[in-house]
Short mmCIF file of C-alpha atoms in Angstrom, two decimals:
data_model
loop_
_atom_site.label_atom_id
_atom_site.label_comp_id
_atom_site.label_asym_id
_atom_site.label_seq_id
_atom_site.Cartn_x
_atom_site.Cartn_y
_atom_site.Cartn_z
CA GLN A 234 -2.27 9.05 12.20
CA TYR A 235 -3.88 8.26 8.85
CA ASN A 236 -5.42 11.66 8.25
CA HIS A 237 -2.69 12.51 5.76
CA LEU A 238 -4.10 9.82 3.46
CA LEU A 239 -7.39 11.62 2.71
CA PRO A 240 -8.68 13.14 0.53
CA LEU A 241 -6.73 11.38 -2.18
CA GLY A 242 -6.66 10.38 -5.78
CA PHE A 243 -6.36 6.63 -6.17
CA PHE A 244 -2.65 6.80 -5.91
CA GLN A 245 -1.48 10.03 -4.37
CA MET A 246 1.80 8.37 -3.47
CA LYS A 247 5.21 9.79 -4.25
CA ASN A 248 7.83 7.65 -5.92
CA GLN A 249 10.60 6.78 -3.48
CA LEU A 250 14.09 5.52 -4.18
CA VAL A 251 14.67 1.84 -3.51
CA MET A 252 17.49 1.34 -1.03
CA PHE A 253 18.66 -2.04 -2.35
CA GLU A 254 22.22 -2.34 -3.57
CA SER A 255 22.76 -3.96 -6.94
CA ALA A 256 26.05 -5.55 -5.93
CA SER A 257 26.16 -9.30 -5.29
CA LEU A 258 24.92 -10.20 -1.84
CA GLN A 259 27.28 -11.44 0.86
CA HIS A 260 25.12 -13.77 2.93
CA GLU A 261 26.07 -14.11 6.59
CA VAL A 262 23.03 -16.07 7.83
CA ASP A 263 20.47 -18.45 6.33
CA LEU A 264 17.32 -16.49 7.16
CA SER A 265 16.57 -12.82 7.72
CA VAL A 266 13.25 -12.48 9.55
CA VAL A 267 11.77 -9.01 9.05
CA ILE A 268 8.81 -7.88 11.16
CA VAL A 269 6.95 -4.57 10.76
CA ASN A 270 5.54 -3.40 14.08
CA TYR A 271 2.93 -0.80 14.89
CA ASN A 272 1.55 -0.89 18.44
CA THR A 273 1.31 -4.69 18.69
CA ARG A 274 3.60 -5.04 21.72
CA ASP A 275 2.20 -8.18 23.33
CA PHE A 276 1.81 -10.04 20.05
CA LEU A 277 5.29 -8.95 18.96
CA LEU A 278 6.90 -10.27 22.14
CA SER A 279 5.02 -13.56 21.79
CA CYS A 280 6.16 -13.82 18.17
CA LEU A 281 9.80 -13.22 19.11
CA ARG A 282 9.65 -15.79 21.89
CA SER A 283 8.39 -18.37 19.41
CA LEU A 284 11.36 -17.66 17.14
CA TYR A 285 13.93 -18.02 19.91
CA GLN A 286 12.23 -20.75 21.96
CA VAL A 287 14.38 -23.65 20.70
CA PRO A 288 17.87 -23.84 19.14
CA GLN A 289 17.82 -24.20 15.37
CA LYS A 290 20.24 -25.92 13.00
CA PHE A 291 20.13 -22.91 10.69
CA THR A 292 21.39 -19.40 11.39
CA PHE A 293 19.01 -16.47 11.40
CA GLU A 294 18.63 -12.84 12.34
CA VAL A 295 15.54 -10.87 13.32
CA ILE A 296 15.00 -7.30 12.13
CA ILE A 297 12.12 -5.20 13.43
CA SER A 298 11.07 -2.21 11.36
CA GLU A 299 9.34 -0.04 13.95
CA ASN A 300 6.63 2.24 12.59
CA GLY A 301 6.52 4.72 15.45
CA SER A 302 4.69 2.65 18.07
CA THR A 303 3.66 4.35 21.29
CA ASP A 304 2.99 1.22 23.38
CA SER A 305 6.58 0.73 24.71
CA SER A 306 7.26 -1.99 22.11
CA GLU A 307 10.75 -0.70 21.43
CA GLU A 308 11.79 -0.55 25.07
CA LEU A 309 10.58 -4.05 25.87
CA VAL A 310 12.12 -5.61 22.75
CA ARG A 311 15.50 -4.02 23.48
CA ARG A 312 15.33 -5.32 27.06
CA GLU A 313 14.20 -8.90 26.36
CA PHE A 314 15.78 -9.45 22.91
CA PRO A 315 18.99 -7.39 22.68
CA GLN A 316 20.12 -9.55 19.73
CA VAL A 317 17.30 -8.18 17.56
CA LEU A 318 18.12 -5.36 15.15
CA LEU A 319 15.44 -2.72 15.76
CA ILE A 320 15.10 0.09 13.23
CA GLN A 321 13.05 3.11 14.35
CA ASN A 322 11.26 4.69 11.38
CA GLY A 323 9.87 7.53 13.48
CA ARG A 324 6.40 7.37 11.94
CA ASN A 325 3.99 4.95 10.33
CA LEU A 326 5.43 4.36 6.87
CA GLY A 327 2.93 1.66 6.02
CA PHE A 328 3.71 -2.04 5.67
CA GLY A 329 5.55 -2.21 2.35
CA ALA A 330 7.82 0.78 2.90
CA ALA A 331 8.71 -0.37 6.41
CA MET A 332 9.38 -3.90 5.21
CA ASN A 333 11.77 -2.53 2.58
CA VAL A 334 13.63 -0.61 5.30
CA GLY A 335 14.15 -3.83 7.22
CA ALA A 336 15.01 -5.91 4.15
CA ALA A 337 17.67 -3.37 3.13
CA GLN A 338 19.61 -4.41 6.26
CA ALA A 339 19.09 -8.15 5.76
CA ARG A 340 22.13 -10.44 5.48
CA GLY A 341 20.39 -13.76 4.86
CA ARG A 342 20.09 -16.04 1.87
CA TYR A 343 16.34 -15.96 2.33
CA LEU A 344 13.95 -13.27 3.52
CA VAL A 345 11.17 -14.20 5.94
CA VAL A 346 8.23 -11.78 5.80
CA LEU A 347 6.46 -12.14 9.13
CA ASN A 348 3.59 -10.33 10.85
CA PRO A 349 3.95 -9.60 14.56
CA ASP A 350 0.54 -11.19 15.32
CA THR A 351 1.89 -14.67 14.62
CA THR A 352 3.73 -17.45 16.39
CA VAL A 353 6.06 -19.80 14.51
CA PRO A 354 6.26 -23.48 15.53
CA PRO A 355 9.81 -24.85 15.94
CA ASN A 356 9.94 -26.93 12.74
CA THR A 357 8.27 -24.53 10.28
CA LEU A 358 11.26 -22.42 9.23
CA GLN A 359 13.55 -25.45 8.97
CA TYR A 360 11.08 -27.25 6.70
CA LEU A 361 10.66 -24.28 4.35
CA LEU A 362 14.40 -23.62 4.30
CA ASP A 363 15.09 -27.26 3.38
CA TYR A 364 12.47 -27.09 0.63
CA LEU A 365 13.99 -23.99 -0.95
CA ASP A 366 17.51 -25.40 -0.67
CA SER A 367 16.39 -28.61 -2.38
CA HIS A 368 14.87 -26.61 -5.26
CA LEU A 369 17.75 -24.23 -5.97
CA ASP A 370 17.76 -25.21 -9.65
CA SER A 371 14.02 -24.64 -10.06
CA ASP A 372 12.08 -21.42 -10.59
CA ILE A 373 10.38 -21.73 -7.18
CA LYS A 374 11.68 -18.75 -5.20
CA VAL A 375 8.80 -18.11 -2.77
CA VAL A 376 7.12 -20.54 -0.37
CA GLY A 377 4.22 -20.16 2.02
CA CYS A 378 2.43 -22.53 4.34
CA ARG A 379 -0.88 -22.92 6.17
CA LEU A 380 -2.01 -20.06 8.38
CA VAL A 381 -3.90 -21.37 11.39
CA GLY A 382 -6.10 -19.24 13.65
CA ARG A 383 -6.14 -19.30 17.43
CA ASP A 384 -9.00 -21.80 17.17
CA GLY A 385 -6.77 -24.24 15.27
CA ARG A 386 -8.69 -23.89 12.01
CA THR A 387 -6.81 -23.32 8.78
CA GLN A 388 -7.33 -19.84 7.34
CA SER A 389 -7.36 -18.98 3.65
CA SER A 390 -3.62 -18.94 3.07
CA CYS A 391 -3.27 -18.41 -0.68
CA ALA A 392 -5.27 -17.03 -3.59
CA ARG A 393 -5.38 -16.22 -7.26
CA PHE A 394 -4.39 -12.77 -8.47
CA PRO A 395 -7.29 -10.29 -8.31
CA THR A 396 -8.93 -9.30 -11.58
CA PRO A 397 -11.96 -7.04 -12.08
CA LEU A 398 -14.08 -10.11 -12.83
CA ARG A 399 -12.88 -11.97 -9.75
CA VAL A 400 -13.48 -8.94 -7.52
CA PHE A 401 -17.04 -8.59 -8.82
CA SER A 402 -17.60 -12.32 -8.45
CA LEU A 403 -16.23 -12.36 -4.88
CA PHE A 404 -18.40 -9.48 -3.62
CA THR A 405 -21.56 -10.76 -5.33
CA ARG A 406 -20.73 -14.37 -4.36
CA LEU A 407 -21.04 -15.41 -7.96
CA ASP A 408 -17.93 -17.53 -7.36
CA ARG A 409 -20.06 -19.74 -5.08
CA ILE A 410 -22.39 -20.52 -7.97
CA LEU A 411 -20.03 -20.75 -10.94
CA PRO A 412 -16.76 -22.50 -9.99
CA ILE A 413 -14.82 -21.16 -12.97
CA PRO A 414 -11.14 -20.24 -12.32
CA SER A 415 -11.59 -16.87 -14.03
CA LEU A 416 -14.31 -16.07 -11.44
CA GLN A 417 -12.69 -17.57 -8.36
CA THR A 418 -10.34 -15.81 -5.98
CA TYR A 419 -9.63 -19.01 -4.04
CA TYR A 420 -8.77 -22.52 -5.16
CA ASP A 421 -12.17 -24.08 -4.61
CA ARG A 422 -13.84 -26.59 -6.91
CA PHE A 423 -17.36 -27.68 -7.80
CA ASP A 424 -18.66 -30.82 -6.13
CA TRP A 425 -20.92 -32.34 -8.78
CA ARG A 426 -22.24 -34.99 -6.36
CA HIS A 427 -23.72 -32.37 -4.03
CA LEU A 428 -24.03 -29.61 -6.65
CA SER A 429 -22.10 -27.12 -4.53
CA VAL A 430 -18.73 -25.43 -4.39
CA LYS A 431 -16.31 -27.38 -2.20
CA HIS A 432 -13.86 -25.28 -0.23
CA TRP A 433 -10.23 -26.28 -0.81
CA ASN A 434 -8.84 -27.46 2.53
CA HIS A 435 -5.17 -26.60 1.88
CA ASP A 436 -4.09 -30.26 1.95
CA GLU A 437 -1.84 -30.44 -1.10
CA THR A 438 1.37 -28.89 -2.34
CA ARG A 439 0.67 -26.66 -5.31
CA GLU A 440 1.94 -23.65 -7.19
CA VAL A 441 -0.24 -20.63 -6.49
CA ASP A 442 -0.50 -17.02 -7.58
CA THR A 443 -0.06 -15.49 -4.14
CA VAL A 444 0.28 -16.43 -0.49
CA LEU A 445 -0.87 -14.16 2.32
CA GLY A 446 1.55 -11.50 3.50
CA ALA A 447 1.34 -12.59 7.15
CA PHE A 448 4.13 -15.08 6.48
CA PHE A 449 6.21 -16.32 3.58
CA VAL A 450 9.84 -17.10 2.79
CA MET A 451 11.61 -16.09 -0.40
CA SER A 452 15.00 -15.56 -1.97
CA LEU A 453 16.41 -12.27 -0.72
CA GLU A 454 18.28 -11.87 -3.99
CA ILE A 455 15.04 -12.11 -6.00
CA PHE A 456 13.32 -9.71 -3.59
CA LYS A 457 15.98 -7.11 -4.28
CA GLN A 458 16.01 -7.93 -7.98
CA VAL A 459 12.37 -6.81 -8.30
CA ASP A 460 12.96 -3.77 -6.01
CA GLY A 461 11.00 -5.20 -3.10
CA PHE A 462 7.55 -4.00 -2.11
CA ASP A 463 5.94 -1.11 -3.96
CA LYS A 464 6.01 1.62 -1.28
CA ARG A 465 3.01 3.36 -2.77
CA TYR A 466 0.65 0.86 -1.15
CA PHE A 467 0.16 1.98 2.44
CA MET A 468 -1.35 -1.30 3.60
CA TYR A 469 -2.91 -4.34 1.88
CA TYR A 470 -2.20 -5.88 -1.55
CA GLU A 471 1.49 -5.01 -1.39
CA GLU A 472 2.36 -8.71 -1.13
CA VAL A 473 0.04 -9.51 -4.06
CA ASP A 474 1.79 -6.85 -6.12
CA LEU A 475 5.22 -8.14 -5.09
CA LEU A 476 4.41 -11.74 -6.00
CA ARG A 477 2.96 -10.64 -9.31
CA LYS A 478 6.23 -8.83 -10.08
CA ILE A 479 8.15 -11.96 -9.11
CA GLN A 480 6.07 -14.18 -11.36
CA ALA A 481 6.32 -11.64 -14.18
CA ALA A 482 10.09 -12.07 -13.83
CA GLY A 483 9.70 -15.80 -14.48
CA TYR A 484 9.70 -17.21 -10.94
CA HIS A 485 7.06 -19.23 -9.09
CA VAL A 486 5.31 -19.36 -5.71
CA CYS A 487 4.63 -22.65 -3.95
CA PHE A 488 2.21 -23.46 -1.13
CA LEU A 489 3.28 -26.20 1.31
CA PRO A 490 0.61 -27.71 3.62
CA GLU A 491 2.90 -29.80 5.84
CA VAL A 492 3.75 -26.98 8.26
CA TYR A 493 1.93 -23.95 9.61
CA VAL A 494 2.15 -20.60 11.37
CA VAL A 495 -0.40 -19.43 13.94
CA HIS A 496 -1.93 -16.16 12.75
CA TYR A 497 -4.10 -14.20 15.16
CA GLY A 498 -5.02 -11.76 12.41
CA GLY A 499 -5.65 -8.05 12.06
CA GLU A 500 -4.28 -6.83 15.39
CA ALA A 501 -2.74 -3.64 13.98
CA THR A 502 -5.78 -2.89 11.83
CA LYS A 503 -8.25 -3.25 14.72
CA GLN A 504 -6.91 0.02 16.12
CA GLU A 505 -8.73 2.00 13.41
CA TYR A 506 -11.12 -0.49 11.88
CA ALA A 507 -13.20 1.71 9.58
CA ARG A 508 -10.21 3.51 8.06
CA MET A 509 -8.36 0.25 7.52
CA ARG A 510 -11.35 -1.29 5.75
CA PHE A 511 -11.25 1.68 3.40
CA GLU A 512 -7.47 1.33 2.99
CA GLN A 513 -8.04 -2.27 1.93
CA GLN A 514 -10.39 -1.25 -0.85
CA ARG A 515 -8.21 1.69 -1.85
CA SER A 516 -5.21 -0.64 -2.20
CA LEU A 517 -7.33 -3.03 -4.26
CA LEU A 518 -8.16 -0.18 -6.64
CA GLN A 519 -4.50 0.79 -6.79
CA TYR A 520 -3.58 -2.77 -7.69
CA LEU A 521 -6.28 -2.98 -10.38
CA GLN A 522 -5.19 0.29 -11.96
CA LYS A 523 -1.54 -0.77 -12.00
CA TRP A 524 -2.15 -4.19 -13.55
CA HIS A 525 -5.49 -3.83 -15.38
CA GLY A 526 -5.77 -0.13 -16.24
CA THR A 527 -7.69 2.91 -15.04
CA LEU A 528 -11.01 1.94 -16.67
CA ALA A 529 -11.12 -1.41 -14.85
CA ALA A 530 -10.29 0.26 -11.52
CA GLU A 531 -12.92 2.94 -12.06
CA LEU A 532 -15.62 0.40 -12.86
CA ILE A 533 -14.83 -1.52 -9.69
CA ARG A 534 -14.76 1.71 -7.69
CA TRP A 535 -18.33 2.55 -8.70
CA PHE A 536 -19.36 -1.03 -8.02
CA LEU A 537 -17.94 -0.67 -4.48
CA VAL A 538 -19.74 2.68 -4.08
CA ILE A 539 -23.08 1.03 -4.92
CA LEU A 540 -22.24 -1.83 -2.55
CA ALA A 541 -21.44 0.62 0.26
CA CYS A 542 -24.78 2.40 -0.32
CA PHE A 543 -26.65 -0.88 -0.02
CA ARG A 544 -24.76 -1.78 3.16
CA LEU A 545 -25.47 1.62 4.71
CA GLY A 546 -29.15 1.31 3.83
CA TRP A 547 -29.28 -2.18 5.30
CA VAL A 548 -27.69 -0.99 8.56
CA ILE A 549 -30.20 1.87 8.86
CA VAL A 550 -33.19 -0.38 8.17
CA SER A 551 -31.90 -3.09 10.51
CA GLY A 552 -31.42 -0.53 13.27
CA ASN A 553 -34.93 0.78 12.86
CA VAL A 554 -36.51 -2.65 13.15
CA GLY A 555 -34.30 -3.58 16.07
CA SER A 556 -32.59 -6.59 14.49
CA LEU A 557 -29.10 -5.26 15.32
CA GLU A 558 -27.77 -4.38 18.74
CA ASN A 559 -26.88 -0.71 19.03
CA SER A 560 -23.08 -1.02 19.37
CA LYS A 561 -22.80 -3.27 16.32
CA ARG A 562 -25.13 -1.05 14.32
CA LEU A 563 -23.06 2.06 15.12
CA ARG A 564 -19.84 0.29 14.12
CA LEU A 565 -21.25 -0.94 10.83
CA LYS A 566 -22.77 2.47 10.11
CA SER A 567 -19.54 4.38 10.76
CA THR A 568 -17.58 1.87 8.65
CA ALA A 569 -20.02 2.18 5.74
CA ILE A 570 -19.92 5.99 5.91
CA VAL A 571 -16.09 6.12 5.98
CA MET A 572 -15.85 3.72 3.04
CA LEU A 573 -18.54 5.49 1.01
CA ARG A 574 -17.01 8.92 1.58
CA GLY A 575 -13.52 7.68 0.78
CA LEU A 576 -14.57 5.86 -2.38
CA LEU A 577 -16.43 8.92 -3.65
CA GLU A 578 -13.41 11.16 -3.05
CA LEU A 579 -11.03 8.91 -4.97
CA ASN A 580 -10.23 10.20 -8.44
CA PRO A 581 -7.96 7.99 -10.59
CA ARG A 582 -7.49 10.75 -13.17
CA ARG A 583 -5.40 12.67 -10.66
CA PHE A 584 -2.77 9.96 -10.48
CA SER A 585 -0.92 7.72 -12.89
CA LEU A 586 1.21 4.73 -11.99
CA PRO A 587 4.41 4.31 -14.02
CA GLU A 588 4.50 1.55 -16.57
#
């Protein structure tokens, strides 16, 4: 289903009209929860059950933007949750475009962006809603919280905006040696006592550049003010781009550690792992070109090409000496080949993002 994406220039994506009305919003509920689904039936049903498991003091609606699943998701949702508004897109629009479709039908004061491979504890939405309501006069318009894996461990839930230097530092692990903010993607710090970088454990409230797109809550009015997600990203980095637009408009993003959402992670992307890994890097290059220019994106592209060559060479050598089991070696090899071929085919000169 992704064959139409290759071969491509960096950004062979057509501009599409935003469906958001400019008129003042008439809010009918407190929260509009929008979920984009693509063949994640069991996770989706579990997610919906967590939302409806206990009565809430606030009012909310759930909107599912269905990207053409073939796993009977639609039938089962309609049967078990008839109160859910389910929009059938007919095909896989990608995350951002499908989220915009759902958000265009939202009637809430706040928009909840939620992945289907999550479960939401009973008090999480109430806590975040109360926080936003108590900060109406501030510039904080987006809040996120801790993402916790199935093992109970906190995942990386927020980050700094990507820059060419941070991308290079992250892939070369230079950020583990030099704890300088301009080099660090995450909010770690240097522990001078042990002369090592100490991982930030997400235990304090702080303003951040971006929270992960698996879950966050924001003003629906501000979402529409900045025209929502950029539809030209198929998957990955669309939430980073959105939050950068929001902060460019003068608003702020806040991370709150007191509550959490369980995030199982990557269920939709597991269905075509190699292609999705490439999509992740392609979206990164799209983001860099949009916010840092074509030269910066091109330099990082060639850096990623060299990195893919090294990885492919390592897989081949490891397979020959028997240090990798065959199934894992074949998976890593196919992933490296898909990424190398895709990166070599990308040509930023064939596309230009609008200013």
